[in-house]
Amino acid sequence: MSVRYNFRENEEKWQKAWEEASLYKTTEDPPHFYVLEMLPYPSGRLHVGHARNYTIGDVLARYKHMCGYSVLHPMGWDAFGLPAENAAIQHGISPRLWTLENIQLMKQELKTLGFSYDWDREILTCSPTYYAHEQKIFLDFLKNGIAYRKESFVNWDPVEGSVLANEQVIDGKGWRSGAPIERRKLSQWFFKITDFSQQLLDDTALLDQWPEQVKTMQANWIGRSEGAFVQFPLVGKEDVIEVFTTRPDTLFGASFIGISPDHPFAEMLSQDNPTLQTFIAECRSQGTSQKEIDTAEKKGYNTNLTVQHPFLENKTLPLYIANFVVMDYGTGAIFGCPAHDPRDFDFATKYKLPILPVVKSTKEAPLPYEGEGTLYNSNFLDGLSVEDAKLKAIHKLEEKDRGTSKTIYKLRDWGVSRQRYWGCPIPIIHCPTCGVVPVPENQLPVTLPEDVTFDKPGNPLDHHPTWKYVSCPTCGEAALRETDTLDTFVDSSWYFARYCSPSSPEPISREKAESWLPVNQYIGGIEHAILHLLYSRFFTKALRQCGYWNLSEPFKNLMTQGMVCHETYKDQGGSWLYPYEVERQKDGLIKKEDGTPVYAGRSEKMSKSKCNVVPAAKMVEDYGADTTRLFLLSDSPPERDFEWTDAGIEGSWRYLNKLWRLVTSHLSDITMVNLEEIPVTFTEKAFQLRKLTHKTIERITHDIETFHLNAYIAHLREFSNAIEGFQLSEDSDRWVLCEALTILVLLASPALPHLTEALWEELGHSDFIYQASWPIPDPSLVQQDIIKLVLQVNGKMRGTLDVSPSIGEEEIKALVLETLKPHLQGHPLKKFIYIPQKVANVVI
RNA sequence: GCCCGCUUGGUGGAAUGGUAGACACAACAGACUUAAAAUCUGUCGGCCUACGGUCGUGCCAGUUCGAGUCUGGCAGCGGGCACCA
């Protein structure tokens, strides 16, 4: 028996044995437990952030299997997306081949980490066997009124002549061309997620095992607001501007009306007004992202038109076209009350508009003031609270037929059209006669052509010589295929269902899906808290509406792991550098290759686009899978972000060897032990070890159930330290040692599957440890017979007292006062606080 | 800008409102060794008059017998903001 653990030999041996035994093939017998980690984008290499995510899932999957569940633990690839097209443009490689090569590499890396995936269920979203079903779902959405077409804006790069993603717009300019980006209107496909706003909001109540922060973020995203629509007739014109407001109470403080540059009325006004056209064009030169709109300088165009105030006959308000008003929210028009809204305040200050306060705070508060208070300067609302004034203002508006109460949502419909090649084709044909015609289901899938080129700007599907030219399925006349593809978020909005029946001829086998779903434990990065998770929830409800199943929520429990972050580096030319390309010297960072200076940027979540990734493969190569897994688990709690450092991996490697030695060096001591035959008596030290053994089972079971996985590892280490210090003297000690070692190996197995598999065999077992049962603690050994009571004087710790848990309060009091005598110095007792089993506090 | 988080020794972190720093990493000292590696032992928040005391969980206030933990405010850092995934 070698003293040092040979991870290379051992890990390879057992991975092969597991595969030959099809150990991780899903079984269907109940009870079921579905463990799912968010599927990765195949960017090329597995980095430590991925490895952390999957290790967390693997611990749970193995643990649940040992607890007797049939575990579904699948893995797949979110294989469509922009990076493949960028690779095609840069290196001339086909997006498909690039993606498949990456998948092959990453799959190999995943396998070396020893995860318990059922690879028979692997999904590639870029495979026609997957996206055919997505196209069927799209057609069902269309039939059920969930998919529809409307016009909407995209980022347009006028130099490249193509649509850019938000990520490709940097400071308002195209990332490759550097040209200022325009917002351009295109006709695109949308999913009617807004029909489900209230349901999505209400059903968060069902998600009791989701982190509060995620539910809060989703609720804020859906953004239900109660308020009013208010009509402002234009003075001297027929038109009426309708605004949405959540603050009808502040109508008497209104000093202007702002409408979005994209508002139909603004477009109408601009028709014979070149100055206004220029202004609108300027507004549209902002990108489409919310952040850009919010942080851009407030700008307005005075139309010189005025509107009538709903309550005051003699009051009119100027009508501005304002860049901070968005068309997608409410009516695309607001009334500005500068005294009580910061954006309106900025705007009014800039254009010297009146700022009339109408809500008085109880305390001195600077303007703009958004809090509670009493109305003044407000005619019939004077003296009312904000809440009451809202109701009364709405009531009055309704009475005068100038407005109505209204609840609206910030959530917008989901635009799913992408003007790109590497995505799921939208199964639609545009016929000059019949209009929009769905591709008949028996002609699915609409597959992507392989012979595409990326030498021209724009969508390769659009300028493919033949692909889009088809005949109309309805009338047979010449027609055109839709050349837009689906947003890749669509692919990941239903994959969890496909895993339940990966080869079913229908998109989803209702029987299988309903037997496995909702996912018992979903694990992934907190960065997906809103979009991916909300889209998946929407899909689940939309699929129910289309009759796919009777399921309302996809993920029962959600665990959001924190991000693994790393410093970012750029060279002199501004190109991103990988950490391994950078060397740290006394006076700064240099590029290893040529010694030129390197600039360190802020620490960010690991992502391929910024090169700040640490590949997992190197660690596995140098230290093995188990050490890597142990390190990723032990260093920080899963839900917390952490800054990556290499320091500490050595410590994990040492622990692995320690475990190996601990068990193998005692094998000869315990060979004769039969764990079925419990000795009648134990020595005191053996009894203490038994108690720790069972206490450890209890703690670790709890740690895994609650995802305190760093505590899990700490408790394993504590337990090993205790076993290490245990000296054999009697025969019954051997039994206790054998029990402790066996349980140690079992408890370590979800984290360290290879090492524990070898030790399990050494301990004389012929099955795989994955097939063994998770240990159950003996309740009589877990009970505490002596409590360490903390003694305090005025809340400060002054000592401890060992007492029996059954001791009475009076008895305790006497004992405590006696023990603390030196600290009391004869002061009279004011209060005695006793929290059984915890603390006794003497207040003097 | 808006929404959501996070902040504890040199470092990662532990702590159902009840002994702050478990378990590790790094460092230092020692044992073993011809030597190295490996392994083992010890020290390891600051200050003080040091077998004791005192301060200490980003900053300021509050609630409480008692606050790292709860409440309010501030600062710094991170995530998301609808076409990165």
CSV table of N, CA and C (backbone and C1' of nucleotides) in Angstrom, one decimal, chain A residues 78 81-82 154 165-167 188 213 217 220-221 289-291 294-295 410 412 418-420 489 602 605 635 640 654 710 717-718 721 788 792 797 833 838 841, chain B residues 1-8 12-16 18-20 22-26 38-40 53-55 65-66 77-85:
chain,number,residue,atom,x,y,z
A,78,ASP,N,-25.9,24.9,-24.2
A,78,ASP,CA,-26.6,26.1,-24.7
A,78,ASP,C,-25.8,26.6,-25.9
A,81,GLY,N,-25.6,30.9,-30.3
A,81,GLY,CA,-25.2,32.2,-29.7
A,81,GLY,C,-24.2,32.9,-30.5
A,82,LEU,N,-24.0,34.2,-30.1
A,82,LEU,CA,-23.1,35.1,-30.8
A,82,LEU,C,-21.6,34.7,-30.9
A,154,VAL,N,-33.9,48.2,-32.9
A,154,VAL,CA,-32.7,47.5,-32.7
A,154,VAL,C,-31.5,48.5,-32.8
A,165,ALA,N,-25.8,43.5,-30.9
A,165,ALA,CA,-26.3,43.3,-29.5
A,165,ALA,C,-25.8,44.4,-28.6
A,166,ASN,N,-26.5,44.6,-27.5
A,166,ASN,CA,-26.2,45.6,-26.6
A,166,ASN,C,-24.7,45.5,-26.2
A,167,GLU,N,-24.2,44.3,-26.0
A,167,GLU,CA,-22.9,44.1,-25.6
A,167,GLU,C,-21.9,44.6,-26.6
A,188,GLN,N,-40.6,42.6,-35.9
A,188,GLN,CA,-40.0,41.4,-35.2
A,188,GLN,C,-41.0,40.6,-34.5
A,213,GLN,N,-34.1,37.4,-2.4
A,213,GLN,CA,-33.6,38.5,-3.2
A,213,GLN,C,-34.0,38.2,-4.7
A,217,MET,N,-36.2,40.7,-6.9
A,217,MET,CA,-35.7,41.3,-8.2
A,217,MET,C,-36.8,41.0,-9.3
A,220,ASN,N,-39.8,43.3,-8.8
A,220,ASN,CA,-39.5,44.7,-9.3
A,220,ASN,C,-39.4,44.8,-10.8
A,221,TRP,N,-38.9,43.7,-11.4
A,221,TRP,CA,-38.8,43.6,-12.8
A,221,TRP,C,-40.2,43.7,-13.5
A,289,SER,N,-30.3,50.4,-24.6
A,289,SER,CA,-30.3,49.9,-23.2
A,289,SER,C,-30.8,50.9,-22.2
A,290,GLN,N,-31.5,50.4,-21.2
A,290,GLN,CA,-32.1,51.2,-20.2
A,290,GLN,C,-31.1,52.1,-19.5
A,291,LYS,N,-29.9,51.5,-19.2
A,291,LYS,CA,-28.9,52.2,-18.5
A,291,LYS,C,-28.5,53.5,-19.3
A,294,ASP,N,-31.3,56.1,-19.0
A,294,ASP,CA,-31.3,56.7,-17.6
A,294,ASP,C,-30.2,57.6,-17.3
A,295,THR,N,-29.0,57.3,-17.8
A,295,THR,CA,-27.8,58.1,-17.4
A,295,THR,C,-27.5,59.2,-18.4
A,410,LYS,N,-44.2,47.1,-15.6
A,410,LYS,CA,-43.0,47.5,-16.3
A,410,LYS,C,-42.6,46.5,-17.3
A,412,ARG,N,-42.1,44.1,-20.2
A,412,ARG,CA,-42.5,44.3,-21.6
A,412,ARG,C,-42.5,43.0,-22.3
A,418,ARG,N,-33.9,37.6,-33.8
A,418,ARG,CA,-32.5,38.0,-33.9
A,418,ARG,C,-32.1,37.9,-35.3
A,419,GLN,N,-31.4,39.0,-35.8
A,419,GLN,CA,-31.0,39.0,-37.2
A,419,GLN,C,-29.7,38.3,-37.3
A,420,ARG,N,-29.7,37.0,-37.0
A,420,ARG,CA,-28.4,36.3,-37.0
A,420,ARG,C,-28.6,34.9,-37.5
A,489,PHE,N,-32.2,32.7,-25.4
A,489,PHE,CA,-32.9,32.5,-24.2
A,489,PHE,C,-34.2,31.6,-24.4
A,602,ARG,N,-10.8,46.2,-13.1
A,602,ARG,CA,-11.5,45.8,-11.9
A,602,ARG,C,-11.8,44.3,-12.0
A,605,LYS,N,-16.9,39.1,-12.8
A,605,LYS,CA,-17.2,37.7,-13.0
A,605,LYS,C,-16.5,37.1,-14.2
A,635,ASP,N,-13.7,26.4,0.1
A,635,ASP,CA,-13.2,27.8,0.3
A,635,ASP,C,-14.2,28.8,0.7
A,640,ARG,N,-22.1,32.8,-2.1
A,640,ARG,CA,-21.3,34.0,-2.0
A,640,ARG,C,-20.3,34.1,-3.2
A,654,ARG,N,-3.3,18.1,0.5
A,654,ARG,CA,-2.8,17.4,1.7
A,654,ARG,C,-3.9,16.7,2.5
A,710,ASN,N,-19.3,24.5,2.6
A,710,ASN,CA,-18.0,24.8,3.2
A,710,ASN,C,-17.9,24.2,4.6
A,717,ARG,N,-13.3,17.5,8.1
A,717,ARG,CA,-11.9,17.7,8.6
A,717,ARG,C,-11.8,17.5,10.1
A,718,GLU,N,-12.8,18.2,10.8
A,718,GLU,CA,-12.8,18.0,12.3
A,718,GLU,C,-12.9,16.6,12.7
A,721,ASN,N,-9.7,14.8,12.1
A,721,ASN,CA,-8.7,15.1,13.1
A,721,ASN,C,-9.0,14.3,14.4
A,788,LYS,N,-23.0,23.3,27.9
A,788,LYS,CA,-22.1,24.3,28.4
A,788,LYS,C,-22.9,25.7,28.4
A,792,GLN,N,-23.1,35.4,31.8
A,792,GLN,CA,-22.8,36.8,31.5
A,792,GLN,C,-23.1,37.7,32.7
A,797,MET,N,-19.6,38.3,28.6
A,797,MET,CA,-19.3,36.9,28.9
A,797,MET,C,-18.3,36.9,30.1
A,833,ILE,N,-31.6,36.7,33.8
A,833,ILE,CA,-32.1,36.2,32.5
A,833,ILE,C,-31.6,34.8,32.3
A,838,LYS,N,-28.6,27.7,27.0
A,838,LYS,CA,-27.8,28.7,26.2
A,838,LYS,C,-27.0,29.6,27.2
A,841,ASN,N,-27.7,35.4,32.2
A,841,ASN,CA,-27.2,36.8,32.2
A,841,ASN,C,-27.6,37.4,33.5
B,1,G,P,-26.0,57.6,-9.8
B,1,G,O5',-27.4,57.4,-10.5
B,1,G,C5',-28.3,58.6,-10.6
B,1,G,C4',-29.5,58.1,-11.4
B,1,G,C3',-30.2,56.9,-10.8
B,1,G,O3',-31.2,57.3,-9.9
B,1,G,C1',-29.7,56.5,-13.1
B,2,C,P,-31.4,56.4,-8.5
B,2,C,O5',-32.2,55.1,-9.0
B,2,C,C5',-33.5,55.3,-9.4
B,2,C,C4',-34.0,54.0,-10.0
B,2,C,C3',-33.8,52.7,-9.1
B,2,C,O3',-34.8,52.6,-8.2
B,2,C,C1',-33.0,52.3,-11.3
B,3,C,P,-34.5,52.0,-6.7
B,3,C,O5',-34.4,50.4,-7.0
B,3,C,C5',-35.6,49.7,-7.4
B,3,C,C4',-35.3,48.3,-7.8
B,3,C,C3',-34.4,47.5,-6.7
B,3,C,O3',-35.2,47.0,-5.7
B,3,C,C1',-33.5,47.3,-8.9
B,4,C,P,-34.5,46.8,-4.2
B,4,C,O5',-33.6,45.6,-4.5
B,4,C,C5',-34.1,44.3,-4.8
B,4,C,C4',-33.0,43.3,-5.0
B,4,C,C3',-32.0,43.2,-3.9
B,4,C,O3',-32.5,42.5,-2.8
B,4,C,C1',-30.8,43.4,-5.9
B,5,G,P,-31.9,42.5,-1.3
B,5,G,O5',-30.7,41.6,-1.5
B,5,G,C5',-29.5,41.8,-0.8
B,5,G,C4',-28.4,41.1,-1.5
B,5,G,C3',-27.1,41.1,-0.8
B,5,G,O3',-27.1,40.0,0.1
B,5,G,C1',-26.8,41.9,-3.0
B,6,C,P,-26.6,40.3,1.7
B,6,C,O5',-25.1,40.5,1.5
B,6,C,C5',-24.3,39.4,1.0
B,6,C,C4',-22.9,39.9,0.6
B,6,C,C3',-22.2,40.6,1.8
B,6,C,O3',-21.5,39.6,2.6
B,6,C,C1',-22.0,41.9,-0.2
B,7,U,P,-21.1,40.0,4.1
B,7,U,O5',-20.0,41.1,3.9
B,7,U,C5',-18.7,40.7,3.4
B,7,U,C4',-17.7,41.9,3.4
B,7,U,C3',-17.4,42.3,4.8
B,7,U,O3',-16.0,42.7,4.9
B,7,U,C1',-18.4,44.1,3.6
B,8,U,P,-14.9,41.6,5.2
B,8,U,O5',-15.3,41.3,6.7
B,8,U,C5',-15.1,42.3,7.7
B,8,U,C4',-15.0,41.7,9.1
B,8,U,C3',-13.8,40.8,9.3
B,8,U,O3',-12.7,41.7,9.8
B,8,U,C1',-15.7,39.7,10.1
B,12,G,P,-10.1,37.6,2.3
B,12,G,O5',-10.6,36.1,2.1
B,12,G,C5',-10.5,35.5,0.8
B,12,G,C4',-11.0,34.0,0.9
B,12,G,C3',-12.3,33.9,1.6
B,12,G,O3',-13.4,34.2,0.8
B,12,G,C1',-10.8,32.2,2.4
B,13,G,P,-14.8,34.7,1.4
B,13,G,O5',-15.3,33.4,2.1
B,13,G,C5',-16.1,33.4,3.3
B,13,G,C4',-15.8,32.2,4.1
B,13,G,C3',-16.6,32.1,5.4
B,13,G,O3',-17.7,31.3,5.2
B,13,G,C1',-14.3,32.0,5.9
B,14,A,P,-19.0,31.4,6.0
B,14,A,O5',-18.6,30.9,7.5
B,14,A,C5',-18.4,29.5,7.6
B,14,A,C4',-18.3,29.1,9.1
B,14,A,C3',-19.4,29.6,9.9
B,14,A,O3',-20.5,28.7,9.8
B,14,A,C1',-17.4,30.0,11.0
B,15,A,P,-22.0,29.3,9.9
B,15,A,O5',-22.1,29.9,11.4
B,15,A,C5',-22.3,29.0,12.4
B,15,A,C4',-22.2,29.8,13.7
B,15,A,C3',-23.2,30.9,13.9
B,15,A,O3',-24.4,30.5,14.4
B,15,A,C1',-21.0,31.7,14.4
B,16,U,P,-25.6,30.2,13.4
B,16,U,O5',-26.8,31.0,13.9
B,16,U,C5',-27.7,30.5,14.9
B,16,U,C4',-29.1,30.3,14.3
B,16,U,C3',-30.1,31.4,14.8
B,16,U,O3',-30.0,32.6,14.0
B,16,U,C1',-31.0,29.3,15.3
B,18,G,P,-27.8,33.8,18.8
B,18,G,O5',-26.9,33.9,20.1
B,18,G,C5',-25.9,34.9,20.2
B,18,G,C4',-25.2,34.8,21.5
B,18,G,C3',-24.9,33.4,22.0
B,18,G,O3',-23.7,33.4,22.7
B,18,G,C1',-26.4,34.4,23.5
B,19,U,P,-22.3,33.2,21.9
B,19,U,O5',-21.4,33.0,23.2
B,19,U,C5',-21.2,34.1,24.1
B,19,U,C4',-19.7,34.2,24.5
B,19,U,C3',-18.8,34.3,23.3
B,19,U,O3',-17.7,35.1,23.6
B,19,U,C1',-18.3,32.3,24.4
B,20,A,P,-17.7,36.6,23.2
B,20,A,O5',-17.6,36.6,21.7
B,20,A,C5',-16.4,36.2,21.1
B,20,A,C4',-16.6,35.6,19.8
B,20,A,C3',-15.4,35.0,19.1
B,20,A,O3',-15.2,33.7,19.4
B,20,A,C1',-16.5,36.5,17.6
B,22,A,P,-10.8,29.8,15.1
B,22,A,O5',-11.4,28.3,15.1
B,22,A,C5',-12.1,27.8,16.2
B,22,A,C4',-13.2,26.9,15.7
B,22,A,C3',-12.8,25.9,14.6
B,22,A,O3',-12.2,24.7,15.2
B,22,A,C1',-14.8,26.9,14.0
B,23,C,P,-10.8,24.2,14.8
B,23,C,O5',-11.1,23.9,13.2
B,23,C,C5',-11.9,22.9,12.8
B,23,C,C4',-12.0,22.9,11.3
B,23,C,C3',-10.7,23.1,10.6
B,23,C,O3',-10.0,21.9,10.4
B,23,C,C1',-12.2,24.6,9.7
B,24,A,P,-8.5,21.8,10.2
B,24,A,O5',-8.4,22.4,8.8
B,24,A,C5',-7.3,23.1,8.4
B,24,A,C4',-7.6,23.8,7.0
B,24,A,C3',-6.5,24.6,6.4
B,24,A,O3',-5.7,23.7,5.7
B,24,A,C1',-8.4,25.9,6.5
B,25,C,P,-4.1,23.9,5.7
B,25,C,O5',-4.0,25.3,4.8
B,25,C,C5',-4.4,25.3,3.4
B,25,C,C4',-4.2,26.7,2.9
B,25,C,C3',-2.9,27.4,3.1
B,25,C,O3',-1.9,26.9,2.2
B,25,C,C1',-4.6,28.9,3.7
B,26,A,P,-0.4,26.8,2.7
B,26,A,O5',0.0,28.3,3.0
B,26,A,C5',0.1,29.2,1.9
B,26,A,C4',0.4,30.6,2.4
B,26,A,C3',1.6,30.7,3.3
B,26,A,O3',2.8,30.9,2.6
B,26,A,C1',-0.2,31.8,4.3
B,38,A,P,6.5,19.5,1.0
B,38,A,O5',6.0,18.1,1.6
B,38,A,C5',5.2,17.2,0.7
B,38,A,C4',5.1,15.9,1.4
B,38,A,C3',4.5,15.9,2.8
B,38,A,O3',3.1,16.0,2.8
B,38,A,C1',6.4,14.6,2.8
B,39,U,P,2.3,16.8,3.9
B,39,U,O5',2.6,16.0,5.2
B,39,U,C5',2.1,14.7,5.4
B,39,U,C4',2.7,14.1,6.7
B,39,U,C3',2.5,14.9,8.0
B,39,U,O3',1.2,14.7,8.5
B,39,U,C1',4.8,14.3,7.8
B,40,C,P,0.4,15.8,9.3
B,40,C,O5',1.2,15.8,10.7
B,40,C,C5',1.2,14.7,11.5
B,40,C,C4',2.1,14.9,12.6
B,40,C,C3',1.9,16.2,13.5
B,40,C,O3',0.9,16.0,14.4
B,40,C,C1',4.2,16.0,12.9
B,53,G,P,-10.5,38.8,33.2
B,53,G,O5',-10.2,40.2,32.6
B,53,G,C5',-10.3,41.4,33.5
B,53,G,C4',-9.6,42.5,32.9
B,53,G,C3',-10.3,43.1,31.7
B,53,G,O3',-11.4,43.9,32.0
B,53,G,C1',-7.9,43.1,31.4
B,54,U,P,-12.7,43.9,31.1
B,54,U,O5',-12.2,44.9,29.9
B,54,U,C5',-11.9,46.3,30.1
B,54,U,C4',-11.1,46.8,28.9
B,54,U,C3',-11.9,46.7,27.6
B,54,U,O3',-12.8,47.7,27.4
B,54,U,C1',-9.6,46.0,27.3
B,55,C,P,-14.1,47.4,26.5
B,55,C,O5',-13.6,47.6,25.0
B,55,C,C5',-13.3,48.9,24.6
B,55,C,C4',-12.5,48.8,23.3
B,55,C,C3',-13.1,48.1,22.2
B,55,C,O3',-14.0,49.0,21.5
B,55,C,C1',-10.9,47.3,22.3
B,65,C,P,-34.1,45.4,27.8
B,65,C,O5',-32.7,44.9,28.2
B,65,C,C5',-32.1,45.4,29.4
B,65,C,C4',-30.8,44.5,29.7
B,65,C,C3',-29.9,44.2,28.5
B,65,C,O3',-29.0,45.3,28.3
B,65,C,C1',-30.3,42.2,29.6
B,66,G,P,-28.8,45.9,26.8
B,66,G,O5',-28.0,44.6,26.2
B,66,G,C5',-26.7,44.3,26.6
B,66,G,C4',-26.3,43.0,25.9
B,66,G,C3',-26.3,43.0,24.4
B,66,G,O3',-25.2,43.6,23.9
B,66,G,C1',-27.2,41.0,25.3
B,77,C,P,-15.8,51.6,-5.4
B,77,C,O5',-16.0,50.0,-5.3
B,77,C,C5',-14.9,49.1,-5.2
B,77,C,C4',-15.5,47.7,-4.9
B,77,C,C3',-16.4,47.1,-6.0
B,77,C,O3',-15.6,46.7,-7.1
B,77,C,C1',-17.4,46.8,-3.9
B,78,G,P,-16.3,46.7,-8.5
B,78,G,O5',-17.4,45.6,-8.5
B,78,G,C5',-17.0,44.2,-8.6
B,78,G,C4',-18.1,43.3,-8.2
B,78,G,C3',-19.3,43.3,-9.2
B,78,G,O3',-18.9,42.5,-10.4
B,78,G,C1',-20.2,43.4,-7.1
B,79,G,P,-19.6,42.8,-11.8
B,79,G,O5',-21.1,42.2,-11.5
B,79,G,C5',-21.3,40.8,-11.5
B,79,G,C4',-22.8,40.5,-11.2
B,79,G,C3',-23.8,41.1,-12.2
B,79,G,O3',-23.8,40.3,-13.4
B,79,G,C1',-24.6,41.6,-10.1
B,80,G,P,-24.1,40.9,-14.8
B,80,G,O5',-25.6,41.3,-14.7
B,80,G,C5',-26.6,40.3,-14.7
B,80,G,C4',-28.0,40.9,-14.5
B,80,G,C3',-28.3,42.0,-15.5
B,80,G,O3',-28.7,41.5,-16.7
B,80,G,C1',-28.8,42.8,-13.3
B,81,C,P,-28.4,42.2,-18.0
B,81,C,O5',-29.3,43.5,-18.0
B,81,C,C5',-30.8,43.3,-18.1
B,81,C,C4',-31.4,44.6,-17.8
B,81,C,C3',-31.1,45.8,-18.7
B,81,C,O3',-31.8,45.7,-19.9
B,81,C,C1',-31.1,46.5,-16.5
B,82,A,P,-31.1,46.3,-21.2
B,82,A,O5',-31.5,45.1,-22.2
B,82,A,C5',-31.3,43.7,-21.9
B,82,A,C4',-32.5,42.9,-22.1
B,82,A,C3',-33.3,43.2,-23.3
B,82,A,O3',-33.7,42.0,-23.9
B,82,A,C1',-34.7,43.4,-21.5
B,83,C,P,-33.7,41.8,-25.5
B,83,C,O5',-32.2,41.8,-25.9
B,83,C,C5',-31.3,40.8,-25.4
B,83,C,C4',-30.0,40.7,-26.2
B,83,C,C3',-29.3,42.1,-26.1
B,83,C,O3',-27.9,41.8,-26.3
B,83,C,C1',-29.9,41.6,-28.3
B,84,C,P,-27.0,41.3,-25.0
B,84,C,O5',-26.6,39.9,-25.4
B,84,C,C5',-25.6,39.6,-26.4
B,84,C,C4',-24.5,38.7,-25.8
B,84,C,C3',-25.0,37.4,-25.3
B,84,C,O3',-25.0,36.4,-26.3
B,84,C,C1',-23.5,38.4,-23.8
B,85,A,P,-26.3,35.4,-26.4
B,85,A,O5',-26.0,34.4,-25.3
B,85,A,C5',-24.9,33.4,-25.3
B,85,A,C4',-24.7,33.0,-23.9
B,85,A,C3',-25.8,32.3,-23.3
B,85,A,O3',-25.8,30.9,-23.5
B,85,A,C1',-25.0,33.9,-21.8
